[in-house]
Short mmCIF file of C-alpha atoms in Angstrom, two decimals:
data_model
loop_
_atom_site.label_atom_id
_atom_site.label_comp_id
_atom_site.label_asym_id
_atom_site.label_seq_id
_atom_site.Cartn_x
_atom_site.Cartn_y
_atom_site.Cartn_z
CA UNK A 298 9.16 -14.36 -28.64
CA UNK A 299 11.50 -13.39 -26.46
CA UNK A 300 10.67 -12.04 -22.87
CA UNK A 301 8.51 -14.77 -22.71
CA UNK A 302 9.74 -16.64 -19.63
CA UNK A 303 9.78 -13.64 -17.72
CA UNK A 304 6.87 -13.27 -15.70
CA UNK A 305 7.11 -9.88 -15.03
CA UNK A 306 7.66 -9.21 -18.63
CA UNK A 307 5.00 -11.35 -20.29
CA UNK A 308 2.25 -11.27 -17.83
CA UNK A 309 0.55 -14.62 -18.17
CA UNK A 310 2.21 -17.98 -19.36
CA UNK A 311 0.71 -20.00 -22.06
CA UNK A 312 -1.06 -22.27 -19.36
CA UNK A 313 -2.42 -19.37 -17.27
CA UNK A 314 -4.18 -18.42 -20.77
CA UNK A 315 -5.85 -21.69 -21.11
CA UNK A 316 -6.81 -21.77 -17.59
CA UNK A 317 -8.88 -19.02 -18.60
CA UNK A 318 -9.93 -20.66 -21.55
CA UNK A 319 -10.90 -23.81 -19.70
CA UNK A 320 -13.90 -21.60 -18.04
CA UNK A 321 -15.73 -21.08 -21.38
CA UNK A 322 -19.01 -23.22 -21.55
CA UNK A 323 -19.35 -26.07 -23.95
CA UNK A 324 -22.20 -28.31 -24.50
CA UNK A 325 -21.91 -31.86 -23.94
CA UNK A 326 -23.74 -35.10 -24.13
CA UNK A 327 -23.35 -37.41 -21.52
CA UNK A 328 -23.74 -41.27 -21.86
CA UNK A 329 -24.27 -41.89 -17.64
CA UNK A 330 -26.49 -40.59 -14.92
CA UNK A 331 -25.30 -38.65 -12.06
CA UNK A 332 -26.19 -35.88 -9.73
CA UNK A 333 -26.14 -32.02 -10.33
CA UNK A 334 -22.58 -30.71 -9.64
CA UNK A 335 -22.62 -28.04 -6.58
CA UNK A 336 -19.32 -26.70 -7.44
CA UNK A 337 -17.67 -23.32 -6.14
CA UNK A 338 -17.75 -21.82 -9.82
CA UNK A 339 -21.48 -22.88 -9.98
CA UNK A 340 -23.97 -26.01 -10.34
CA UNK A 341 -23.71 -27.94 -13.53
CA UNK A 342 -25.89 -30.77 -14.67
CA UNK A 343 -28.19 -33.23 -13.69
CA UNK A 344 -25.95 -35.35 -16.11
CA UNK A 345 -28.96 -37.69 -18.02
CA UNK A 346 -27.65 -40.57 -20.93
CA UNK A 347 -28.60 -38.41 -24.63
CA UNK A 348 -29.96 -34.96 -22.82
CA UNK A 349 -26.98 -32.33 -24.03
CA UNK A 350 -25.95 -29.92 -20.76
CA UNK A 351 -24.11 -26.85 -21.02
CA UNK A 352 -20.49 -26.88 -18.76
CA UNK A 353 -17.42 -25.03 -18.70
CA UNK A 354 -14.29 -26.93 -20.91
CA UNK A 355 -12.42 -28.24 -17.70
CA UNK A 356 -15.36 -30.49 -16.51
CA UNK A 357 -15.91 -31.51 -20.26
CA UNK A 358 -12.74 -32.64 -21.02
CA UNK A 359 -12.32 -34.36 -17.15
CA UNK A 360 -15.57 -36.30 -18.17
CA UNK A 361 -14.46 -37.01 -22.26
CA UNK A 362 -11.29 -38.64 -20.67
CA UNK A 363 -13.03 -40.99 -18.61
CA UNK A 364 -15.40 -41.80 -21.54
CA UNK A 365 -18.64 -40.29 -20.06
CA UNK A 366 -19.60 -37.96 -22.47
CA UNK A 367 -19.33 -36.51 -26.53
CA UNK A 368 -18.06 -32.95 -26.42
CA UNK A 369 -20.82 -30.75 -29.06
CA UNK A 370 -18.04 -28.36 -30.85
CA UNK A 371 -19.16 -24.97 -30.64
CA UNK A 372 -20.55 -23.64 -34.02
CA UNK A 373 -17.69 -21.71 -35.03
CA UNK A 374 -15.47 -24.45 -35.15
CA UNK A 375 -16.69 -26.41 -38.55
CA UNK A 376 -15.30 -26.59 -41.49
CA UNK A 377 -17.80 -24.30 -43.40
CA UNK A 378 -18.07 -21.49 -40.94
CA UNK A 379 -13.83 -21.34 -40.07
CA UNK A 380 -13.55 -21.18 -44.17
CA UNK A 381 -15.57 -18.56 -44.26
CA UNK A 382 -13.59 -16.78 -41.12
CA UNK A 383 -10.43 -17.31 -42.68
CA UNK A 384 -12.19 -15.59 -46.41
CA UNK A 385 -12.60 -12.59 -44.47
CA UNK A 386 -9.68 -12.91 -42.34
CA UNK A 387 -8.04 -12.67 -45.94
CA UNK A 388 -9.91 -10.14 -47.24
CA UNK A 389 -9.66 -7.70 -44.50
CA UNK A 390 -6.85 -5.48 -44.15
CA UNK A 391 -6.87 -4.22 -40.67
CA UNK A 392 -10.19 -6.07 -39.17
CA UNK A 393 -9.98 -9.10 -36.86
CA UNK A 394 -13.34 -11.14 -37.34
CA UNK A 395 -15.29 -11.65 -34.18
CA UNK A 396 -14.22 -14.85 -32.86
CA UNK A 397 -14.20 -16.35 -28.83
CA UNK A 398 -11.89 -14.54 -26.84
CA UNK A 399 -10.45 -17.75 -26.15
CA UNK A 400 -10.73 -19.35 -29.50
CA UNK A 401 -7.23 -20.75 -29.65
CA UNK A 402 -7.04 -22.42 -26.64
CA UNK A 403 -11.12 -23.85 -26.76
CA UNK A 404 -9.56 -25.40 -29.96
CA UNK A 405 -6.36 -26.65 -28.52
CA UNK A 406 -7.82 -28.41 -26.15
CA UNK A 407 -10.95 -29.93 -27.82
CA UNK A 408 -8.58 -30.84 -30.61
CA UNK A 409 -6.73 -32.86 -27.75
CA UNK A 410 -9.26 -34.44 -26.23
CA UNK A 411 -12.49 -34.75 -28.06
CA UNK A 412 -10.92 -35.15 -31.57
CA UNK A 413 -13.99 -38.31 -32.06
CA UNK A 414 -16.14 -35.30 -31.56
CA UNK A 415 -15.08 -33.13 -34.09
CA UNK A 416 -16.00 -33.58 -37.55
CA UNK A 417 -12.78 -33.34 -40.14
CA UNK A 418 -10.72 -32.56 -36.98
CA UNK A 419 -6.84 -32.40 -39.24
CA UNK A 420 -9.32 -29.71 -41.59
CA UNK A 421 -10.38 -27.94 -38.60
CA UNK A 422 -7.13 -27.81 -37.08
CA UNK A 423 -5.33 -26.85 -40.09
CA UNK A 424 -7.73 -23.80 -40.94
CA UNK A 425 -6.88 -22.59 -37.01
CA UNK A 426 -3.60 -22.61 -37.47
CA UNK A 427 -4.31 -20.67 -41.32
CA UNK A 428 -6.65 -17.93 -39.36
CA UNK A 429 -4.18 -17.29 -36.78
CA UNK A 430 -1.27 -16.73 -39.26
CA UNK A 431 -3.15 -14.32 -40.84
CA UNK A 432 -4.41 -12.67 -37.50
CA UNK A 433 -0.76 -12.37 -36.67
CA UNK A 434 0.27 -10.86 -39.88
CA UNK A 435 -2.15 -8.46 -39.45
CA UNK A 436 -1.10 -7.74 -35.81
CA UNK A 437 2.54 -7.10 -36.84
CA UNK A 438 1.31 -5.14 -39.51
CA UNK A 439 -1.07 -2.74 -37.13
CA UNK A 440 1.83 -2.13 -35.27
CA UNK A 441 3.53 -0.21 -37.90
CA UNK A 442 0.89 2.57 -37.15
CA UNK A 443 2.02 2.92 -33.45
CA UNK A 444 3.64 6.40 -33.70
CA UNK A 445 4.85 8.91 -30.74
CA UNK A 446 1.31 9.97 -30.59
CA UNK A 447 -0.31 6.68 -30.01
CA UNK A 448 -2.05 7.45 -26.37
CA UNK A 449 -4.87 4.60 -27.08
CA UNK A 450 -4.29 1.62 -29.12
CA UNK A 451 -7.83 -0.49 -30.00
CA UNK A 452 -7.71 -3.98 -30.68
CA UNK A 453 -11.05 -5.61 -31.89
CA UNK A 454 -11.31 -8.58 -31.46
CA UNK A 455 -8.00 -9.53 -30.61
CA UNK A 456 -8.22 -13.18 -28.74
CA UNK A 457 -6.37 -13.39 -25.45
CA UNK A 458 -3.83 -15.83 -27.20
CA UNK A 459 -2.85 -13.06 -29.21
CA UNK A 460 -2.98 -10.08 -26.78
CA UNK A 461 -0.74 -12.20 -24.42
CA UNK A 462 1.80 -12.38 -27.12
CA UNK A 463 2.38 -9.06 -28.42
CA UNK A 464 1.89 -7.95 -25.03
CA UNK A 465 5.67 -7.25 -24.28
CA UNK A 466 6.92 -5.90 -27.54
CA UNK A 467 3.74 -3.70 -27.72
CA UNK A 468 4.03 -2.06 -24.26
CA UNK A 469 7.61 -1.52 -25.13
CA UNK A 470 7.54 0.26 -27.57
CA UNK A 471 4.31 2.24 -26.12
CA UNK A 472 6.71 3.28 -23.25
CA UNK A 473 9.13 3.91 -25.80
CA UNK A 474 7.41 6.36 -27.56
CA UNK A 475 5.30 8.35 -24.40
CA UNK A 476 9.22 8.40 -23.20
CA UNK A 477 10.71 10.40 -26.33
CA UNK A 478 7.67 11.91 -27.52
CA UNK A 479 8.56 15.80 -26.79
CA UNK A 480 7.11 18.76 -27.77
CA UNK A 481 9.37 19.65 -30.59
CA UNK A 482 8.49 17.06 -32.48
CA UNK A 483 5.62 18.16 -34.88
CA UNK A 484 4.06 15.01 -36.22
CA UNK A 485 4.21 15.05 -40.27
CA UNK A 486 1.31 12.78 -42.13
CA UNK A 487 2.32 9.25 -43.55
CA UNK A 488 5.88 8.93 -43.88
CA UNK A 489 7.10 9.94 -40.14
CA UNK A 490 5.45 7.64 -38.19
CA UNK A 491 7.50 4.77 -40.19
CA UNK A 492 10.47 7.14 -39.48
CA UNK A 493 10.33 7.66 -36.35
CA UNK A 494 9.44 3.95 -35.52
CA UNK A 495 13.29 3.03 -37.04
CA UNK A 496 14.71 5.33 -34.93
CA UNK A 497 13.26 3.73 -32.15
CA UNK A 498 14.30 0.51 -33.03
CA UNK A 499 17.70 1.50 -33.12
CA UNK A 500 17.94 4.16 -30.17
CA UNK A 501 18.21 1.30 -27.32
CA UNK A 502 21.51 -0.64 -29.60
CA UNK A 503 23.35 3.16 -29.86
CA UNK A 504 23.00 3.85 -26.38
CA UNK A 505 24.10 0.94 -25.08
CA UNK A 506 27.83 1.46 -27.36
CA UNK A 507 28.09 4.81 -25.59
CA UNK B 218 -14.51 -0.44 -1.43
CA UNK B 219 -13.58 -4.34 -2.43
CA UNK B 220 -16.44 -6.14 -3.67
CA UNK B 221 -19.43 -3.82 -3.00
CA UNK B 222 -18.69 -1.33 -5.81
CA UNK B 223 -17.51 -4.29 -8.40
CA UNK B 224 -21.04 -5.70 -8.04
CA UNK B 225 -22.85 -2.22 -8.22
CA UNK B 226 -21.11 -1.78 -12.09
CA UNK B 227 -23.44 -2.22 -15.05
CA UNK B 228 -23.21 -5.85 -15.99
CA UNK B 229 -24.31 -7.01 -19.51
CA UNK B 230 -27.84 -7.30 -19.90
CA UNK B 231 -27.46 -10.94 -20.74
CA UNK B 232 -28.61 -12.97 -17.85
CA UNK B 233 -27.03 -15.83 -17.85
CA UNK B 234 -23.90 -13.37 -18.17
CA UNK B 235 -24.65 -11.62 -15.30
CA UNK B 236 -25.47 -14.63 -13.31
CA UNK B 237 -21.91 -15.98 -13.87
CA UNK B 238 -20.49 -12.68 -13.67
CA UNK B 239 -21.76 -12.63 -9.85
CA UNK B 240 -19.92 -15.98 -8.63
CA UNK B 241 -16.84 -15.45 -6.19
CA UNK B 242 -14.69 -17.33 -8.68
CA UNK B 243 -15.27 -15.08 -11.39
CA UNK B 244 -14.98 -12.48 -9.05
CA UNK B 245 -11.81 -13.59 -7.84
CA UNK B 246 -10.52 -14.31 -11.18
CA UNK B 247 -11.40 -10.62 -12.37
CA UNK B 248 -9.52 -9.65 -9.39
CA UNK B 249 -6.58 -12.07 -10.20
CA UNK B 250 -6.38 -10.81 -13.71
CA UNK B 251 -6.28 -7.14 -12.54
CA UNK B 252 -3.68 -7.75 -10.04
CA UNK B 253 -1.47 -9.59 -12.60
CA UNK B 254 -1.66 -6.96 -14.73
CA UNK B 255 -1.39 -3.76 -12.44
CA UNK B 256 2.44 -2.34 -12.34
CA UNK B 257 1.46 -1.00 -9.23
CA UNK B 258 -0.69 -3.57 -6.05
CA UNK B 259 -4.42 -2.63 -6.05
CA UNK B 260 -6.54 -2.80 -2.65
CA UNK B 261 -6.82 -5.86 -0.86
CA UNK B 262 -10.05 -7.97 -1.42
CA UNK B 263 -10.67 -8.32 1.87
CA UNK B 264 -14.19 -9.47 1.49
CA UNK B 265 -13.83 -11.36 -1.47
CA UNK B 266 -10.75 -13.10 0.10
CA UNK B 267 -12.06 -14.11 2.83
CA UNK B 268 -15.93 -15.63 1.56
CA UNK B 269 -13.11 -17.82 -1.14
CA UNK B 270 -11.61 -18.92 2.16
CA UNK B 271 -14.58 -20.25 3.68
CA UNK B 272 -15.89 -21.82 0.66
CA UNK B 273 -12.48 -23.53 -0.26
CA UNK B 274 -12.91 -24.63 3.69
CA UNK B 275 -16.37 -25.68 3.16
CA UNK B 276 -15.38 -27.24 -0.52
CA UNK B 277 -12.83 -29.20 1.55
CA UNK B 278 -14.93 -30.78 3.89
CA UNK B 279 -17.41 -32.28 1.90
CA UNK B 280 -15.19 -33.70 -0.47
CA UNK B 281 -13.36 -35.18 2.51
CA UNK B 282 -17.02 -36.69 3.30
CA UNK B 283 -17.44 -37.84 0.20
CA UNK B 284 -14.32 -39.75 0.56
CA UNK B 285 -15.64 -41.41 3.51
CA UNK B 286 -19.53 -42.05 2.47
CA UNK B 287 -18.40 -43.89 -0.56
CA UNK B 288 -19.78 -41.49 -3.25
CA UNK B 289 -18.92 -42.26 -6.55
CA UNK B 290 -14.86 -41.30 -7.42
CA UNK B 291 -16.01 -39.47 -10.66
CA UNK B 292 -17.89 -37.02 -8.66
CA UNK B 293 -15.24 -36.35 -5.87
CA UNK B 294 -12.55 -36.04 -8.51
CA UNK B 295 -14.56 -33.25 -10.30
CA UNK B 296 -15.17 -31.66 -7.07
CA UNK B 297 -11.78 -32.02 -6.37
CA UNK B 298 -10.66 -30.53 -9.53
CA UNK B 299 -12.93 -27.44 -9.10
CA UNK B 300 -11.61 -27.01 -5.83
CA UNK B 301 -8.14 -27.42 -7.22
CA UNK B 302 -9.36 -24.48 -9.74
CA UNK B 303 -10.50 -21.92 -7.25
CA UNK B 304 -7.50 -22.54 -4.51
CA UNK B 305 -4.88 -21.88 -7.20
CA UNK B 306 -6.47 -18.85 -8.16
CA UNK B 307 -6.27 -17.60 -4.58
CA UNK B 308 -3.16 -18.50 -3.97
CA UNK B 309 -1.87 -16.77 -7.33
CA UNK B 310 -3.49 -13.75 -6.28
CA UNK B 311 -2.02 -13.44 -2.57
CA UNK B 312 1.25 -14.44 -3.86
CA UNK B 313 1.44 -12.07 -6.95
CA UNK B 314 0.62 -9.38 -4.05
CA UNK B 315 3.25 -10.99 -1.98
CA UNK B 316 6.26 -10.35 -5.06
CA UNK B 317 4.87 -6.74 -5.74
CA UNK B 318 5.40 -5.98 -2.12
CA UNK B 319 8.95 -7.29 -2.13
CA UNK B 320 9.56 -5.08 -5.35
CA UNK B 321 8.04 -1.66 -3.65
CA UNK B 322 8.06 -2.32 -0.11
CA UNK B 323 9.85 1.10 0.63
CA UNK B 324 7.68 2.68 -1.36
CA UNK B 325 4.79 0.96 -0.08
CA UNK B 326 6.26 1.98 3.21
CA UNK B 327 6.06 5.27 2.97
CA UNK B 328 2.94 6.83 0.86
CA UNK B 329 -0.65 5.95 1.39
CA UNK B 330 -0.52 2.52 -0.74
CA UNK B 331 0.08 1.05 2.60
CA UNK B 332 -4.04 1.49 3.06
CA UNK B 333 -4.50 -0.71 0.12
CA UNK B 334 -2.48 -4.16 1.95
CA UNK B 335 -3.97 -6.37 4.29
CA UNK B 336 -3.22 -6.72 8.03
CA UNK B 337 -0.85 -10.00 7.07
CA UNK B 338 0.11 -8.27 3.76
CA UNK B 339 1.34 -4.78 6.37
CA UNK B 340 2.85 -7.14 8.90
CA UNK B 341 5.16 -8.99 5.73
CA UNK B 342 5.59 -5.84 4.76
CA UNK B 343 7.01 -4.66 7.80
CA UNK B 344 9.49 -7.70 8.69
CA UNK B 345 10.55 -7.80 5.01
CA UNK B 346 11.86 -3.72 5.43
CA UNK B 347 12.88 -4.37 8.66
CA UNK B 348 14.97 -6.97 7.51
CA UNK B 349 16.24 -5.55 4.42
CA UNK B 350 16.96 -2.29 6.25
CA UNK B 351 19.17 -4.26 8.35
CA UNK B 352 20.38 -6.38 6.14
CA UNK B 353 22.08 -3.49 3.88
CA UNK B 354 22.76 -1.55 7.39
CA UNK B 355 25.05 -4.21 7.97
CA UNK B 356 27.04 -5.08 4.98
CA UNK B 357 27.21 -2.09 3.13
CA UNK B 358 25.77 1.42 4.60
CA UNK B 359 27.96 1.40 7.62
CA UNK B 360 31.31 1.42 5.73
CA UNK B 361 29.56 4.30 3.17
CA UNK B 362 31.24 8.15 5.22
CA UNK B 363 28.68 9.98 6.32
CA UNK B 364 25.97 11.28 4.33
CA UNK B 365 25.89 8.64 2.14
CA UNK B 366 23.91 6.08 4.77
CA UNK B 367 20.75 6.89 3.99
CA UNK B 368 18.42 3.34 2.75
CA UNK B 369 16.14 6.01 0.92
CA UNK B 370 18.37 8.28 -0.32
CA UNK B 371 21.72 8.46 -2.46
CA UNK B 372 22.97 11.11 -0.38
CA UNK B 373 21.98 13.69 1.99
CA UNK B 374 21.88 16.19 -1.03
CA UNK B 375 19.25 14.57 -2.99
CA UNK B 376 16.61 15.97 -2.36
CA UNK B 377 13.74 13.34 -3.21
CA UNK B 378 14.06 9.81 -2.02
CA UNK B 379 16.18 8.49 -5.07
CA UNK B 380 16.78 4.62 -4.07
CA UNK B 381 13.23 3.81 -3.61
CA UNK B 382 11.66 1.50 -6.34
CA UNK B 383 8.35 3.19 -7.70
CA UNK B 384 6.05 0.98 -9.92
CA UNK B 385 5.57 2.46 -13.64
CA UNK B 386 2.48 3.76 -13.20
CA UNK B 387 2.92 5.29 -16.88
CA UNK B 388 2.94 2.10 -18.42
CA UNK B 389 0.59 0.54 -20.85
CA UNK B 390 -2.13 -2.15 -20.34
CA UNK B 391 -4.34 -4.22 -22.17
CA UNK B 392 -8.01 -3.72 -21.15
CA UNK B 393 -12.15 -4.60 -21.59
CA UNK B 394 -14.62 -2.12 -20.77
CA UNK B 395 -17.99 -4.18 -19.18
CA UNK B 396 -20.11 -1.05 -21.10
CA UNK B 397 -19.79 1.38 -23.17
CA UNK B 398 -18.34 4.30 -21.42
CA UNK B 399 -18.37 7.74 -23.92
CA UNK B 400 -15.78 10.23 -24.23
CA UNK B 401 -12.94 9.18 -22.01
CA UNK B 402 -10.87 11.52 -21.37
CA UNK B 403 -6.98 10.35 -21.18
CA UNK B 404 -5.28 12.11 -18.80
CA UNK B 405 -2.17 14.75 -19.69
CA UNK B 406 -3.32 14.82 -23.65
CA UNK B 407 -6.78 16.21 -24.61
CA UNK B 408 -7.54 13.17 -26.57
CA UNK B 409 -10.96 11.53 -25.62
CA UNK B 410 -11.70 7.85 -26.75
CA UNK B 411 -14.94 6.27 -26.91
CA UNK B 412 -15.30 2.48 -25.09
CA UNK B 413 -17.16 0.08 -27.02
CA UNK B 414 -18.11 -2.52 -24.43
CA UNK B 415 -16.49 -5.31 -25.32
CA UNK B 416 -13.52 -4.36 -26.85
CA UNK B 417 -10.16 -5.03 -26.29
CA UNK B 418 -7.97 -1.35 -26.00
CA UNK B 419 -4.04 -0.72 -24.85
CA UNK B 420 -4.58 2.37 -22.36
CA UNK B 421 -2.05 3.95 -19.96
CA UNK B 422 -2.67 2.80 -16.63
CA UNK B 423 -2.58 6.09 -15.28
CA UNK B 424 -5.42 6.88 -17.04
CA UNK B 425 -7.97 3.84 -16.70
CA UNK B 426 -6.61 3.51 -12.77
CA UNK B 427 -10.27 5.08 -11.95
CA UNK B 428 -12.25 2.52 -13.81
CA UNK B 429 -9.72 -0.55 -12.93
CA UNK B 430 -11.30 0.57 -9.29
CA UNK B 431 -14.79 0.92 -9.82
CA UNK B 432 -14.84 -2.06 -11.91
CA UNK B 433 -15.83 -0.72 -15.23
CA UNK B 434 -13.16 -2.09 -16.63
CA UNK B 435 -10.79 -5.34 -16.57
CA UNK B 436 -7.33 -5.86 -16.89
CA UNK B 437 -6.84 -8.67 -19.20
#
């Protein structure tokens, strides 16, 4: 998308997002012993062989690389319940179903790195990549209702993936709209708002020929 | 006003929530996020800044013991890494301060947002106008005729400062209220929305600057 590799356009990059991401807790088994973690964003463990522990995704995956431990996927991300996400997903015009805020990148990086952990990982991946296609559809869609009125736009359930994304092009044309919105202009049902968003689209490319 | 009236805000009734919701990291990542995502630079967590500081300190010096005691390398890597974690949040959030001070500094200059820096933040502040005032003195205001050598101003008819940077404080942001909060009212139109706790909502900034400060609400 473009803007993206501005950072004062597109507010966080891709890796800022999963740093976030890497903060959500995941249970994990560990195969060793050691001590209870004392770290600055909190105390994790006492890490026993067999006895699941709950820790963020960063320590996870830093102890799944070095072979210490089997990563638990989270319940959301089987087969049967991301099938039944991705029915709804489908069936739902304008609703996003509630997933984690961070459910792309928890995937992302689980796929990565504990793919031994994850039952019918390829399945798991590919129904991901299916619910976010449709999540996106349904994002570009919702934005055809953004008219000059729009003071307050509500995004349920949007994932932080997503919201990063359309983050430029939505605030755009938000500032586009508060800037032209005038009093004259007397809002008429259905038809204007798709109107008016044309004539948005084009005002920036007829300026700029003046 | 920097951390006491963040922790004072209604937290989820969830405890283990709440418990998490209270470390300095998330703190400081809440206060990251916001900054990032303010047009305009928010007030200085002094307090906040400086407990990360001594715990980063503290952070470094036992992992530097641990490298001499001979404790296991798994362990001082993961302490390393969570160190790693919280010192690049801190630095993000200083520097991210640092570029929106460079982009306003004359306006920061001259209205009361000068309150919300630091004393190192004011002191940059001050060198980098200092220097830019110079700077522009030199190669280009001086050879402008008169009236038209003013840093602020286009010329001596304008009658507002004209050359001055503002942040958009009009702009739109994308936002989580911590609770519910009922009938918001949003600002120049007599719409009011309802905030389902939770939820993600695009809001004027103008509008949710309030809550941004009394931490009912995050910036995401």
């Amino acid at each position: 998308m473009a803007g993206q590799s501005d950072p004062y356009i597109s507010l966080f990059s891709a890796q800022e997002v999963e740093f976030l991401g890497e903060d959500e807790m995941v249970e994990i088994v560990p195969n060793m012993r050691m001590d209870p973690l004392n770290l600055i964003c909190g105390d994790f463990g006492p890490f026993r062989p067999q006895i699941a522990t709950q820790v963020p995704l960063w320590l996870a995956v830093a102890l799944k690389k070095r072979g210490k431990c089997t990563i638990r996927p989270p319940e959301w991300m089987s087969v049967d319940k991301l099938t039944q996400v991705l029915e709804a997903e489908r069936n739902s015009l304008r609703e996003f179903q509630p997933l984690p805020f961070h459910y792309v990148e928890i995937a992302r990086l689980l796929s990565d790195h504990a793919r031994d952990d994850i039952p019918d990982v390829y399945m798991v991946r590919s129904l991901i990549e299916d619910i976010r296609n449709v999540r996106f559809h349904k994002v570009e869609t919702g934005l055809e209702t953004i008219h000059e009125r729009t003071h307050a736009v509500k995004l349920k359930n949007l994932s932080a993936m997503e919201a990063n994304i359309v983050r430029p092009f939505v605030v755009r044309a938000l500032q586009a709209f508060y800037k032209h919105d005038s009093p004259e202009m007397i809002p008429q049902p259905d038809t204007t708002a798709i109107r008016r968003r044309q004539v948005a689209d084009r005002g920036p490319k007829r300026d700029r020929r003046y | 006003m920097a951390s006491g009236s963040e922790e004072g805000s209604g937290f989820p009734a969830d405890d283990y929530e709440s418990l998490i919701a209270t470390t300095d990291v998330e703190l400081l990542k809440r206060a990251w996020r916001n900054e990032k995502a303010a047009p305009e630079i928010l007030h200085f967590q002094t307090a906040l800044v400086q407990r990360s500081r001594e715990q980063i300190q503290l952070m470094e010096e036992t992992v530097e013991e641990f490298g001499e005691n001979g404790t296991d390398p798994l362990t001082v890597s993961l302490y390393q890494m969570d160190l790693d974690r919280t010192q690049f949040l801190l630095r993000s959030y200083l520097r991210i301060r640092l570029q929106k001070i460079e982009k306003y500094m004359f306006h920061i200059l001259k209205t009361d947002v000068w309150s919300r820096l630091s004393e190192q933040e004011q002191k940059f502040a001050k060198r980098c106008t200092d220097d830019m005032e110079r700077h522009l003195e030199q190669s280009v205001l001086s050879r402008l005729p008169d009236g038209y050598q003013s840093i602020l101003k286009q010329s001596v008819a304008s009658e507002e400062d004209d050359m001055v940077p503002e942040p958009r404080l009009d702009t739109f942001v994308f936002c989580k209220s911590k609770g519910s909060i009922e009938a918001f009212q949003l600002d120049d139109s007599k719409e009011v929305v309802d905030l389902v706790a939770d939820d993600l909502y695009i809001l004027r900034y103008n509008s949710v600057k309030p809550l941004i400060e009394s931490g009912q609400i995050d910036l995401v």
